[in-house]
Short mmCIF file of C-alpha atoms in Angstrom, two decimals:
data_model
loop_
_atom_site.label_atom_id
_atom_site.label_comp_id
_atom_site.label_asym_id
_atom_site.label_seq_id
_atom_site.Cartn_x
_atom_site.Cartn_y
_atom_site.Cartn_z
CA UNK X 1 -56.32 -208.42 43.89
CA UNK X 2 -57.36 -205.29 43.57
CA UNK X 3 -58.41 -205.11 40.05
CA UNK X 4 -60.52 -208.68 41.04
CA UNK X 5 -62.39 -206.59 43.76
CA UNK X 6 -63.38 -203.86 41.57
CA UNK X 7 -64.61 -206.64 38.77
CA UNK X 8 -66.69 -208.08 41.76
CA UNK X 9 -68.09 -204.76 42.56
CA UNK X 10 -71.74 -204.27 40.54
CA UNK X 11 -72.75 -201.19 39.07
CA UNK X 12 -74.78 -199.52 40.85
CA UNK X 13 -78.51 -199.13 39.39
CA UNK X 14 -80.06 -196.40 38.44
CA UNK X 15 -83.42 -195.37 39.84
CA UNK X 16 -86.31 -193.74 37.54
CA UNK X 17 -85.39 -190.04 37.87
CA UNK X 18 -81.17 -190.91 36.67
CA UNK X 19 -83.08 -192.94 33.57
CA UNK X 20 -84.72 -190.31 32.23
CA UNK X 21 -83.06 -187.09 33.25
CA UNK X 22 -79.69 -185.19 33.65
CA UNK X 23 -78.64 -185.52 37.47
CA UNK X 24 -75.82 -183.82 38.91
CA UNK X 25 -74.42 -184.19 42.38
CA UNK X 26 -73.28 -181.41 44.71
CA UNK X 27 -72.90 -180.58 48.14
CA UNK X 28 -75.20 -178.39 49.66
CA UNK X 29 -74.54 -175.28 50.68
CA UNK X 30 -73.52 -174.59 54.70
CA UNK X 31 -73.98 -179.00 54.90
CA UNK X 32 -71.36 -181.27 53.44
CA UNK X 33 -74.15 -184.33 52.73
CA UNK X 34 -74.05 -184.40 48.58
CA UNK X 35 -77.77 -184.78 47.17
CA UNK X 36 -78.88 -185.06 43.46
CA UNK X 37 -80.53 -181.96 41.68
CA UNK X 38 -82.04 -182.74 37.75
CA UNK X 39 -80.72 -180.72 35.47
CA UNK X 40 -82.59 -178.63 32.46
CA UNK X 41 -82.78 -181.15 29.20
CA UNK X 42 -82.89 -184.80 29.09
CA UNK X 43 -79.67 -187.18 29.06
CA UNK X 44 -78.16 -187.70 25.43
CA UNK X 45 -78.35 -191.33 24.02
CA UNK X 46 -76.67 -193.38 21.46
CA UNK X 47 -77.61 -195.67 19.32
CA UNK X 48 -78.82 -198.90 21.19
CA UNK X 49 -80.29 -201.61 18.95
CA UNK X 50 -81.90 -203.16 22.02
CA UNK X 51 -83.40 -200.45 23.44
CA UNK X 52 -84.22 -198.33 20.80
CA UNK X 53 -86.60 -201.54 18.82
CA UNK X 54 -88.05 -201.56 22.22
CA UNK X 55 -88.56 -198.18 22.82
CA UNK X 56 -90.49 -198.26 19.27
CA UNK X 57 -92.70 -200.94 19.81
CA UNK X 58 -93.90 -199.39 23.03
CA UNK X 59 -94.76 -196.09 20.98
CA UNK X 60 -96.55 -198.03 18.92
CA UNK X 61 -98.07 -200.82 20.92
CA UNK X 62 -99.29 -198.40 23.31
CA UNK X 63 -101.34 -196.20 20.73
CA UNK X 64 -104.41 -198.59 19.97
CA UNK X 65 -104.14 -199.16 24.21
CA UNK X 66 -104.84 -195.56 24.38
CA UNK X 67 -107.08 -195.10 21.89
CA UNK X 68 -109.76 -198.10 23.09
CA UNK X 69 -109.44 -196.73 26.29
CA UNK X 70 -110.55 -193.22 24.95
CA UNK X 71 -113.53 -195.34 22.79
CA UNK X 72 -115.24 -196.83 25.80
CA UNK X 73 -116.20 -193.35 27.49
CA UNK X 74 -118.70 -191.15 26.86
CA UNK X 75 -116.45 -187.97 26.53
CA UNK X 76 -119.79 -185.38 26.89
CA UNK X 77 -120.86 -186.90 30.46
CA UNK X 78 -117.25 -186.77 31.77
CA UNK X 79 -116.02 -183.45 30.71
CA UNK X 80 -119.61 -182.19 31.89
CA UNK X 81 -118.93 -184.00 35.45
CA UNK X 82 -115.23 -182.61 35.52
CA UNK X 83 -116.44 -179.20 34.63
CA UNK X 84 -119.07 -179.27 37.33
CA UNK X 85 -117.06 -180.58 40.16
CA UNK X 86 -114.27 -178.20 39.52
CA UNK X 87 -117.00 -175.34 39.84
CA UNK X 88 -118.10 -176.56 43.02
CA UNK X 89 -114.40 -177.97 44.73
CA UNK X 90 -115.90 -181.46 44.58
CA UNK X 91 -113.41 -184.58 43.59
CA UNK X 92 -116.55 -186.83 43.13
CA UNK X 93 -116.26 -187.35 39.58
CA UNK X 94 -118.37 -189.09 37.97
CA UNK X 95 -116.02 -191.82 36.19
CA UNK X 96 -117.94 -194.68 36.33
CA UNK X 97 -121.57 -193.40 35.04
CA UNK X 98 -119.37 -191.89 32.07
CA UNK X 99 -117.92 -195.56 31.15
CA UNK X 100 -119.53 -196.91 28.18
CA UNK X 101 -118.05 -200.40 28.14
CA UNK X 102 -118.59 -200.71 24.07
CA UNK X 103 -115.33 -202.02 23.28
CA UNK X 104 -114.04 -203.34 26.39
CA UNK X 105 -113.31 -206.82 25.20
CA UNK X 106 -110.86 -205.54 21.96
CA UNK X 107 -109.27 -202.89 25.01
CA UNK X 108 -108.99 -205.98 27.41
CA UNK X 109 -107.53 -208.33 25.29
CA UNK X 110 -105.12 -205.53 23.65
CA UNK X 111 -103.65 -204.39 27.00
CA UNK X 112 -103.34 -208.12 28.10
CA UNK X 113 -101.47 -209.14 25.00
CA UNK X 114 -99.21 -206.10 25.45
CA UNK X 115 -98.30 -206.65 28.99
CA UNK X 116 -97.47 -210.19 27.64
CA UNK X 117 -95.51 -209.62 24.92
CA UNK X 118 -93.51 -206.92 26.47
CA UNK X 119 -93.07 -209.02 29.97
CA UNK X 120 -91.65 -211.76 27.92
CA UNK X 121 -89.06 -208.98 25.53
CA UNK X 122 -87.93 -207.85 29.19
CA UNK X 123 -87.33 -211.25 30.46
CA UNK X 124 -85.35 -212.10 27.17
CA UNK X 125 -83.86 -209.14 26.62
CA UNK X 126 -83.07 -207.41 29.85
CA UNK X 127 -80.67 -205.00 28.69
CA UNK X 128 -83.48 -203.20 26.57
CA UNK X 129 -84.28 -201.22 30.04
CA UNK X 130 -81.98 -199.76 32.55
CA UNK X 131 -84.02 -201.76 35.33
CA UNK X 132 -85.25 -204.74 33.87
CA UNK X 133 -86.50 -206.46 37.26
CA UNK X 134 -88.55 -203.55 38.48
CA UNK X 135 -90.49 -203.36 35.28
CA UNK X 136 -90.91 -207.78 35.43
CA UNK X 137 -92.20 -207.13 38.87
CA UNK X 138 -94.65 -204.36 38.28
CA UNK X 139 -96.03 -206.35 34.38
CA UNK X 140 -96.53 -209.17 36.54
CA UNK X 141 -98.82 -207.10 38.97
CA UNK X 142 -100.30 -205.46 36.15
CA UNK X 143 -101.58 -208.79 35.02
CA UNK X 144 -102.76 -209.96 38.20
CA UNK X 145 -104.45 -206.00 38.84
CA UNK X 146 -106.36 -206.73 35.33
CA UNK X 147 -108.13 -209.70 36.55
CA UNK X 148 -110.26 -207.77 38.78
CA UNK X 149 -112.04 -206.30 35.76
CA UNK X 150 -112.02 -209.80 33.97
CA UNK X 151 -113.79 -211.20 37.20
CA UNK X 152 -116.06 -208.39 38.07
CA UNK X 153 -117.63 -206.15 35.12
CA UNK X 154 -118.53 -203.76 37.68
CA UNK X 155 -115.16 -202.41 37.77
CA UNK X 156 -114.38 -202.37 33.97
CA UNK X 157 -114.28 -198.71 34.66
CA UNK X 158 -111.76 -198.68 36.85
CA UNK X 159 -109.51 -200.53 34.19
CA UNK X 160 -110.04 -197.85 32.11
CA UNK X 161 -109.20 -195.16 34.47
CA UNK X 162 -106.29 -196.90 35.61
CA UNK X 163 -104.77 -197.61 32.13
CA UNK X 164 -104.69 -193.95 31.29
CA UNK X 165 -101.82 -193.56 32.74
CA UNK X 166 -100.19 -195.05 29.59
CA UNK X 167 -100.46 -191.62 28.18
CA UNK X 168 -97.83 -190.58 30.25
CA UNK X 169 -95.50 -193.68 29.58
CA UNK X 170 -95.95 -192.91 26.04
CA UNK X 171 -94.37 -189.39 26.48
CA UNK X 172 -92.18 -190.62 28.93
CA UNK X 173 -90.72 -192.71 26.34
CA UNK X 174 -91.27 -190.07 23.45
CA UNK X 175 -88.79 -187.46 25.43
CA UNK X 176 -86.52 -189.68 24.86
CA UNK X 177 -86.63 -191.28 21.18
CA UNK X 178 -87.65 -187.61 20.09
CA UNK X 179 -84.57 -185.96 21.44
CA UNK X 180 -81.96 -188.33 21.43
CA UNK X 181 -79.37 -184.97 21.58
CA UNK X 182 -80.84 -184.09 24.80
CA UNK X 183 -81.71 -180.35 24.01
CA UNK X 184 -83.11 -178.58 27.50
CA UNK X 185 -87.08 -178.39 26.39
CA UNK X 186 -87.06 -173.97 27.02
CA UNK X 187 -83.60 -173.51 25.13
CA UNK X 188 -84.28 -170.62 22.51
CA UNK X 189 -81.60 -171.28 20.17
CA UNK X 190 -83.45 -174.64 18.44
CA UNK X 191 -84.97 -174.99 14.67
CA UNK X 192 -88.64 -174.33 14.78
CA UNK X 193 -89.74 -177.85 14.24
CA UNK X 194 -87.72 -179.75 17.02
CA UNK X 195 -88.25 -176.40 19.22
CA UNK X 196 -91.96 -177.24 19.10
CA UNK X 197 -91.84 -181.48 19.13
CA UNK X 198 -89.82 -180.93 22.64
CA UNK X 199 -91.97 -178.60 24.00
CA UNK X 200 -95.01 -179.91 23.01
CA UNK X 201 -93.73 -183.26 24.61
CA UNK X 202 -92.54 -181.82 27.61
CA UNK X 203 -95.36 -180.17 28.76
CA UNK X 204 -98.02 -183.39 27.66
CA UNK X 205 -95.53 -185.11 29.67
CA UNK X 206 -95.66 -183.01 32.91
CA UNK X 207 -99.55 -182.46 32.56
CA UNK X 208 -100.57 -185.84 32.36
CA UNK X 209 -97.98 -187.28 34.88
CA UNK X 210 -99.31 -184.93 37.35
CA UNK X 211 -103.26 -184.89 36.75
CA UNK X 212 -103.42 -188.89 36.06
CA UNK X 213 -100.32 -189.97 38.52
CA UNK X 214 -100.91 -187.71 41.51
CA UNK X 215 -104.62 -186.59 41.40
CA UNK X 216 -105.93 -189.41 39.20
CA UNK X 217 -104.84 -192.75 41.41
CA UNK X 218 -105.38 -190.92 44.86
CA UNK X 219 -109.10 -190.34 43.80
CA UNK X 220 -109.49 -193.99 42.64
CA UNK X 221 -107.99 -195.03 45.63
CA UNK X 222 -110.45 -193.21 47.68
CA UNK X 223 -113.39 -194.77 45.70
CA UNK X 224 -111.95 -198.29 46.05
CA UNK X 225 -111.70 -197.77 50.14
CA UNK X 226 -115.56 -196.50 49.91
CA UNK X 227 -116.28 -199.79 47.68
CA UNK X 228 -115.09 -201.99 50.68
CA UNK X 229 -117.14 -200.63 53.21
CA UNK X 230 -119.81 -200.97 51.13
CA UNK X 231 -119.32 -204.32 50.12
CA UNK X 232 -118.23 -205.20 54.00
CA UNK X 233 -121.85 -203.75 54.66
CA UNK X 234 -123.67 -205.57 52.04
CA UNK X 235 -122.00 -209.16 52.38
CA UNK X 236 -121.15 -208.81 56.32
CA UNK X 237 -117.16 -210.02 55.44
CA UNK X 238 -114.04 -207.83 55.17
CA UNK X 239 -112.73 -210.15 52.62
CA UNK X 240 -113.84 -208.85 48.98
CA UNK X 241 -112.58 -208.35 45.73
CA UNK X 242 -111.21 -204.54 46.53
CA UNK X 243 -109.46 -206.05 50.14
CA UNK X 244 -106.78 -207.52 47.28
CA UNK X 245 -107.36 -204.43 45.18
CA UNK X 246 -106.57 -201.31 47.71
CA UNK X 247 -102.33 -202.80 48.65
CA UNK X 248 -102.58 -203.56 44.25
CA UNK X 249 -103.46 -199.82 43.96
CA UNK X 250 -101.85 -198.51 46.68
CA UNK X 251 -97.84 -200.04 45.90
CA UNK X 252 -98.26 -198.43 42.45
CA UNK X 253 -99.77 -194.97 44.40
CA UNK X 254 -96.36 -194.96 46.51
CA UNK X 255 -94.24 -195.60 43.48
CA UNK X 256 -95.76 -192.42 41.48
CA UNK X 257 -95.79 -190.63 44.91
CA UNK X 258 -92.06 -191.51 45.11
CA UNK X 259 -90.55 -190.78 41.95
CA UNK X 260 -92.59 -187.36 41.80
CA UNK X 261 -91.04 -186.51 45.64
CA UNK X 262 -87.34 -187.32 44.13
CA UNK X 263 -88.43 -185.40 40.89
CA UNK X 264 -89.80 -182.61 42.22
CA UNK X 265 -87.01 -182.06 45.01
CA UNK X 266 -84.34 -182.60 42.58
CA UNK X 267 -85.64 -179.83 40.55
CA UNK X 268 -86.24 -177.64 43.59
CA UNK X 269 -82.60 -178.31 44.71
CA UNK X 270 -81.61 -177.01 41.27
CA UNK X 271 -83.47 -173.90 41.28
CA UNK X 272 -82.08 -172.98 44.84
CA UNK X 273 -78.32 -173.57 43.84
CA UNK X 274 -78.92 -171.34 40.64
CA UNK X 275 -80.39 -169.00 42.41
CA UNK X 276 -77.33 -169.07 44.74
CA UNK X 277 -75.09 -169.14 41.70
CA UNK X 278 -76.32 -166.27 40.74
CA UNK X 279 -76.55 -163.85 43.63
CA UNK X 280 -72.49 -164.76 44.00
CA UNK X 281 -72.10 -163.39 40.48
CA UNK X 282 -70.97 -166.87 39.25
#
């Protein structure tokens, strides 16, 4: 019977941050409540036929996503607006004057076809990601998010701005396929080349999931609230295109928001118990 209850019993699944990093457990000093710290490196993987053909055709689909996205701005205007706004502490960039539009249709119908494809490989395939349902559920909103775009050129821009974010899922995925030993990133003692291809990864991957996840969707999220008063003003209704658009924007703002809180404590947790660790002398 009691071999029955434990085959009844599911695994437990992991969330984002036990995915893609080394978590320990402990207990925490002068409290006996056990919290997760991340640990230097990323986990080791073998060889998963499944994941691994997934895990390249996302580092490959997602390249021509990325690089139409980069094609349809006009790179002068929005470094010169970034540039001037950082002199002056202003956050009103000036994204949407610096969208060009000039290949939109080739970036719209790219991302669509590779939110389909890879929807349907998930669905199929679920064991080719550790959480299978929560990336369904978040393709599906993707798909419904990218209509707004398809029904309103006016925010084509947005689309744009939105979808850059895939430069961080690419190195999110590339810390992994790239170091499949699981070397810590700063670890001295590494051959030149795979010393610099971590590093290099690493710190792309940090850079981009802070500037695009947690300064990047905020700022959007501020222009979309200022779009519905306007357009509340202008028509005289609260219902409008961005009234479906700010809870879109805003469930995949909390989501970034949360895995960076359980990131960025688990690494803080770390640092404080090695810096216990080491005024004990252990």
């Amino acid at each position: 019977a009691a071999n029955s209850d434990k085959e009844l019993v599911k695994p437990r699944r992991k969330g984002m941050i036990e995915e893609h990093y080394l978590v320990d457990t402990i207990k925490m000093p002068k409290s006996s409540k056990e919290r997760k710290i991340v640990l230097p490196g990323v986990p080791s993987y073998e060889n998963d036929f499944a994941r691994d053909t997934h895990d390249f055709f996302n580092l490959v689909a997602l390249i021509p996503i990325i690089v139409l996205n980069g094609m349809n701005w006009n790179w002068e205007k929005l470094l010169k607006s970034v540039d001037e706004n950082l002199q002056n502490y202003s956050i009103h960039f000036d994204l949407q004057n610096s969208w060009t539009g000039d290949w939109f249709d080739v970036f719209f119908r790219t991302t669509i076809l590779y939110f389909v494809i890879d929807l349907i490989w998930v669905v199929v395939v679920p064991k080719c990601v550790k959480s299978s349902n929560t990336i369904v559920y978040h393709h599906i909103a993707t798909l419904g998010y990218l209509l707004v775009p398809y029904l309103n050129s006016r925010y084509q821009w947005c689309m744009g701005a939105c979808m850059s974010v895939e430069i961080n899922t690419w190195f999110l995925i590339a810390r992994r396929v790239f170091n499949k030993q699981g070397f810590p990133p700063w670890t001295i003692k590494l051959p030149p080349l795979i010393s610099i291809r971590i590093k290099v990864i690493s710190i792309m991957f940090y850079s981009t999931w802070f500037s695009l996840r947690c300064i990047l969707y905020p700022l959007l999220l501020i222009f979309f609230v200022e779009d519905w008063k306007f357009l509340l003003k202008s028509t005289g209704t609260a219902f409008n295109l961005m009234t479906i658009v700010i809870p879109l924007h805003s469930i995949f703002l909390l989501l970034n928001f949360k895995w960076t809180y359980d990131l960025v404590g688990s690494k803080m947790r770390y640092w404080r118990t090695r810096k216990l660790e080491i005024s004990s002398g252990l």
